[in-house]
Short mmCIF file of C-alpha atoms in Angstrom, two decimals:
data_model
loop_
_atom_site.label_atom_id
_atom_site.label_comp_id
_atom_site.label_asym_id
_atom_site.label_seq_id
_atom_site.Cartn_x
_atom_site.Cartn_y
_atom_site.Cartn_z
CA LEU A 1 0.00 0.00 0.00
CA HIS A 2 2.70 2.44 1.01
CA SER A 3 4.58 1.97 -2.27
CA LEU A 4 1.37 2.89 -4.09
CA GLY A 5 1.01 6.10 -2.08
CA ILE A 6 -1.82 4.75 0.08
CA ASP A 7 -1.39 5.65 3.72
CA VAL A 8 -4.70 4.53 5.29
CA ASN A 9 -6.37 1.11 5.28
CA CYS A 10 -9.89 0.23 6.46
CA ALA A 11 -8.56 -2.68 8.48
CA PRO A 12 -8.44 -4.58 10.72
CA VAL A 13 -11.95 -5.87 11.33
CA ALA A 14 -12.12 -6.14 15.12
CA ASP A 15 -15.59 -7.67 15.30
CA ILE A 16 -16.06 -10.97 17.11
CA HIS A 17 -17.30 -13.83 14.95
CA TYR A 18 -20.54 -15.42 16.14
CA SER A 19 -21.74 -18.58 14.42
CA PHE A 20 -25.39 -17.57 14.92
CA ALA A 21 -24.93 -14.19 13.20
CA HIS A 22 -25.02 -13.19 9.56
CA LYS A 23 -21.93 -14.29 7.64
CA VAL A 24 -21.06 -10.75 6.46
CA ILE A 25 -18.31 -10.48 9.11
CA GLY A 26 -17.41 -14.16 8.85
CA ASP A 27 -13.80 -14.82 7.99
CA ARG A 28 -12.92 -11.14 8.21
CA SER A 29 -13.03 -11.64 12.00
CA PHE A 30 -9.95 -12.73 13.90
CA GLY A 31 -11.91 -15.11 16.11
CA GLU A 32 -14.70 -15.98 18.48
CA ASN A 33 -13.41 -14.54 21.76
CA VAL A 34 -12.27 -11.19 23.07
CA ASP A 35 -8.66 -12.11 23.85
CA GLN A 36 -7.95 -13.65 20.46
CA VAL A 37 -9.58 -10.82 18.51
CA VAL A 38 -7.79 -8.14 20.54
CA LYS A 39 -4.41 -9.85 20.18
CA LEU A 40 -4.68 -10.43 16.43
CA ALA A 41 -6.39 -7.14 15.54
CA ASN A 42 -3.76 -5.27 17.52
CA ALA A 43 -0.98 -7.18 15.72
CA ALA A 44 -2.56 -6.40 12.34
CA ALA A 45 -2.90 -2.72 13.25
CA GLN A 46 0.71 -2.60 14.45
CA GLY A 47 1.89 -4.27 11.24
CA LEU A 48 0.10 -1.60 9.22
CA MET A 49 1.59 1.18 11.34
CA ASP A 50 5.07 -0.35 11.05
CA SER A 51 4.55 -0.11 7.28
CA LYS A 52 3.57 3.56 7.55
CA ILE A 53 -0.13 2.80 7.01
CA ILE A 54 -2.77 4.17 9.38
CA PRO A 55 -5.21 1.40 10.41
CA ILE A 56 -8.94 1.98 10.77
CA ILE A 57 -10.40 -0.54 13.22
CA LYS A 58 -13.93 -1.50 12.43
CA HIS A 59 -16.84 -1.65 13.16
CA ILE A 60 -16.89 0.15 16.50
CA PRO A 61 -18.49 -0.79 18.95
CA GLY A 62 -19.04 -4.13 17.17
CA HIS A 63 -20.87 -5.72 14.26
CA GLY A 64 -20.41 -9.41 15.00
CA ARG A 65 -23.86 -10.05 16.51
CA ALA A 66 -25.75 -8.61 13.53
CA LEU A 67 -28.28 -11.05 12.12
CA VAL A 68 -28.51 -9.19 8.80
CA ASP A 69 -25.96 -7.66 6.44
CA SER A 70 -25.83 -3.88 6.98
CA HIS A 71 -25.02 -3.45 3.31
CA LEU A 72 -28.62 -4.55 2.68
CA LYS A 73 -30.65 -3.90 5.84
CA LEU A 74 -30.37 -2.28 9.29
CA PRO A 75 -29.31 -4.80 11.96
CA VAL A 76 -30.84 -4.47 15.44
CA VAL A 77 -29.04 -6.10 18.38
CA ASP A 78 -31.05 -6.74 21.55
CA THR A 79 -28.16 -8.03 23.69
CA ASP A 80 -27.97 -6.47 27.17
CA LEU A 81 -25.30 -3.87 27.94
CA LYS A 82 -23.45 -6.04 30.49
CA THR A 83 -22.93 -8.82 27.94
CA LEU A 84 -21.89 -6.34 25.24
CA GLU A 85 -19.38 -4.73 27.60
CA GLU A 86 -17.89 -8.15 28.38
CA THR A 87 -17.62 -9.14 24.70
CA ASP A 88 -18.03 -6.98 21.59
CA PHE A 89 -17.45 -3.61 23.26
CA ALA A 90 -14.50 -5.01 25.28
CA VAL A 91 -12.54 -5.57 22.07
CA PHE A 92 -12.80 -1.93 21.07
CA LYS A 93 -12.07 -0.75 24.60
CA ALA A 94 -8.83 -2.75 24.49
CA LEU A 95 -7.99 -1.18 21.11
CA ASN A 96 -9.05 2.36 22.06
CA ASN A 97 -5.51 3.72 21.64
CA LEU A 98 -5.50 3.19 17.86
CA PRO A 99 -5.68 6.28 15.66
CA MET A 100 -8.88 5.67 13.66
CA ALA A 101 -12.11 3.67 13.87
CA MET A 102 -15.12 3.12 11.62
CA THR A 103 -18.62 2.99 13.07
CA ALA A 104 -21.13 0.18 12.79
CA HIS A 105 -24.45 0.70 11.03
CA VAL A 106 -26.15 -1.27 13.81
CA ILE A 107 -28.82 -0.34 16.32
CA TYR A 108 -27.82 -1.48 19.79
CA ASN A 109 -31.00 -1.26 21.84
CA ALA A 110 -28.84 -1.12 24.97
CA LEU A 111 -27.40 2.21 23.72
CA ASP A 112 -30.07 3.79 21.51
CA SER A 113 -33.15 1.97 20.24
CA GLU A 114 -33.94 4.63 17.66
CA ALA A 115 -30.76 5.17 15.63
CA PRO A 116 -27.81 3.14 14.38
CA VAL A 117 -24.45 3.88 15.96
CA THR A 118 -23.31 5.97 12.99
CA THR A 119 -26.11 8.53 13.43
CA SER A 120 -26.63 8.20 17.18
CA LYS A 121 -25.21 10.87 19.49
CA LYS A 122 -25.92 8.54 22.45
CA SER A 123 -23.88 5.76 20.87
CA ILE A 124 -21.02 8.03 19.78
CA ASP A 125 -20.90 9.52 23.29
CA TYR A 126 -20.71 5.98 24.69
CA ILE A 127 -17.82 5.19 22.32
CA ARG A 128 -15.98 8.32 23.43
CA LYS A 129 -16.68 8.13 27.16
CA GLU A 130 -17.10 4.46 28.06
CA ILE A 131 -15.01 2.73 25.40
CA GLY A 132 -12.54 5.61 25.64
CA PHE A 133 -11.85 5.94 21.93
CA GLU A 134 -10.30 9.37 21.29
CA GLY A 135 -9.07 8.91 17.71
CA LEU A 136 -10.66 9.93 14.44
CA LEU A 137 -14.09 8.34 14.16
CA ILE A 138 -15.36 7.87 10.60
CA SER A 139 -18.70 6.60 9.41
CA ASP A 140 -19.06 3.41 7.49
CA ALA A 141 -20.27 4.00 3.93
CA ILE A 142 -23.45 6.06 4.05
CA GLU A 143 -24.82 4.52 0.86
CA MET A 144 -25.30 1.16 2.60
CA LYS A 145 -28.95 0.13 2.84
CA ALA A 146 -28.85 0.04 6.66
CA LEU A 147 -29.22 3.81 6.60
CA GLU A 148 -32.33 5.57 5.35
CA GLY A 149 -32.46 9.00 3.78
CA ASN A 150 -30.66 11.00 1.16
CA PHE A 151 -26.95 11.62 1.37
CA ALA A 152 -27.38 15.23 2.50
CA SER A 153 -29.56 14.37 5.50
CA LEU A 154 -27.45 11.34 6.37
CA SER A 155 -24.26 13.41 6.24
CA LYS A 156 -25.75 15.95 8.62
CA LYS A 157 -26.93 13.21 11.02
CA VAL A 158 -23.48 11.58 10.99
CA LEU A 159 -21.75 14.86 11.80
CA GLU A 160 -24.32 15.87 14.44
CA ALA A 161 -23.84 12.51 16.15
CA GLY A 162 -20.12 13.26 16.50
CA CYS A 163 -18.63 11.19 13.72
CA ASN A 164 -16.27 12.86 11.27
CA PRO A 165 -15.55 12.37 8.37
CA VAL A 166 -18.49 11.00 6.41
CA LEU A 167 -17.57 8.06 4.19
CA HIS A 168 -19.18 7.80 0.73
CA CYS A 169 -17.69 4.95 -1.28
CA THR A 170 -19.49 4.41 -4.58
CA GLY A 171 -17.51 6.98 -6.52
CA GLU A 172 -20.77 8.26 -7.97
CA ILE A 173 -20.22 11.98 -8.55
CA SER A 174 -23.79 13.11 -7.84
CA GLY A 175 -23.77 11.37 -4.44
CA MET A 176 -20.37 12.80 -3.60
CA LYS A 177 -21.58 16.30 -4.48
CA GLU A 178 -24.63 15.83 -2.28
CA VAL A 179 -22.41 14.91 0.67
CA LEU A 180 -20.06 17.84 0.08
CA GLU A 181 -22.87 20.36 -0.26
CA ALA A 182 -24.42 19.11 2.99
CA ILE A 183 -21.27 19.50 5.02
#
């Protein structure tokens, strides 16, 4: 990547793999338990940094429990906060010193039952205060079907929630203009 002039990589995926969940995370996960995922995601992030590449851990505070693919539909996780803090959220708390993270387009009812993490001030505040992540927090791609609305309104919601920058990935010029005009 560095030899190509690329200095940021949307990796590693720090989500725990759950066999009952949708396969979208699947083999992108480093494992099925907190310790293994933390150890391997941290090693991957350090390898990137040693190669002069900034890692973006994803999908904070976790995407592993999602029963649907957020590229296609909005996942809702009903797991209680205590369990989340002992598992999914614990991974990101252990990795909170890394420079960048990407949000999850997931509703965690334990944090905010009305909005996905990416557009939820409550969830972003939790990430900042309880998980302790102080780095640059970017949205996942706003054109994913988990989010509803046009790019302008979504961009505003992302920024108002406390996430910055807004990620638009299709390369479609009209969508990119809509994001830029909104912000």
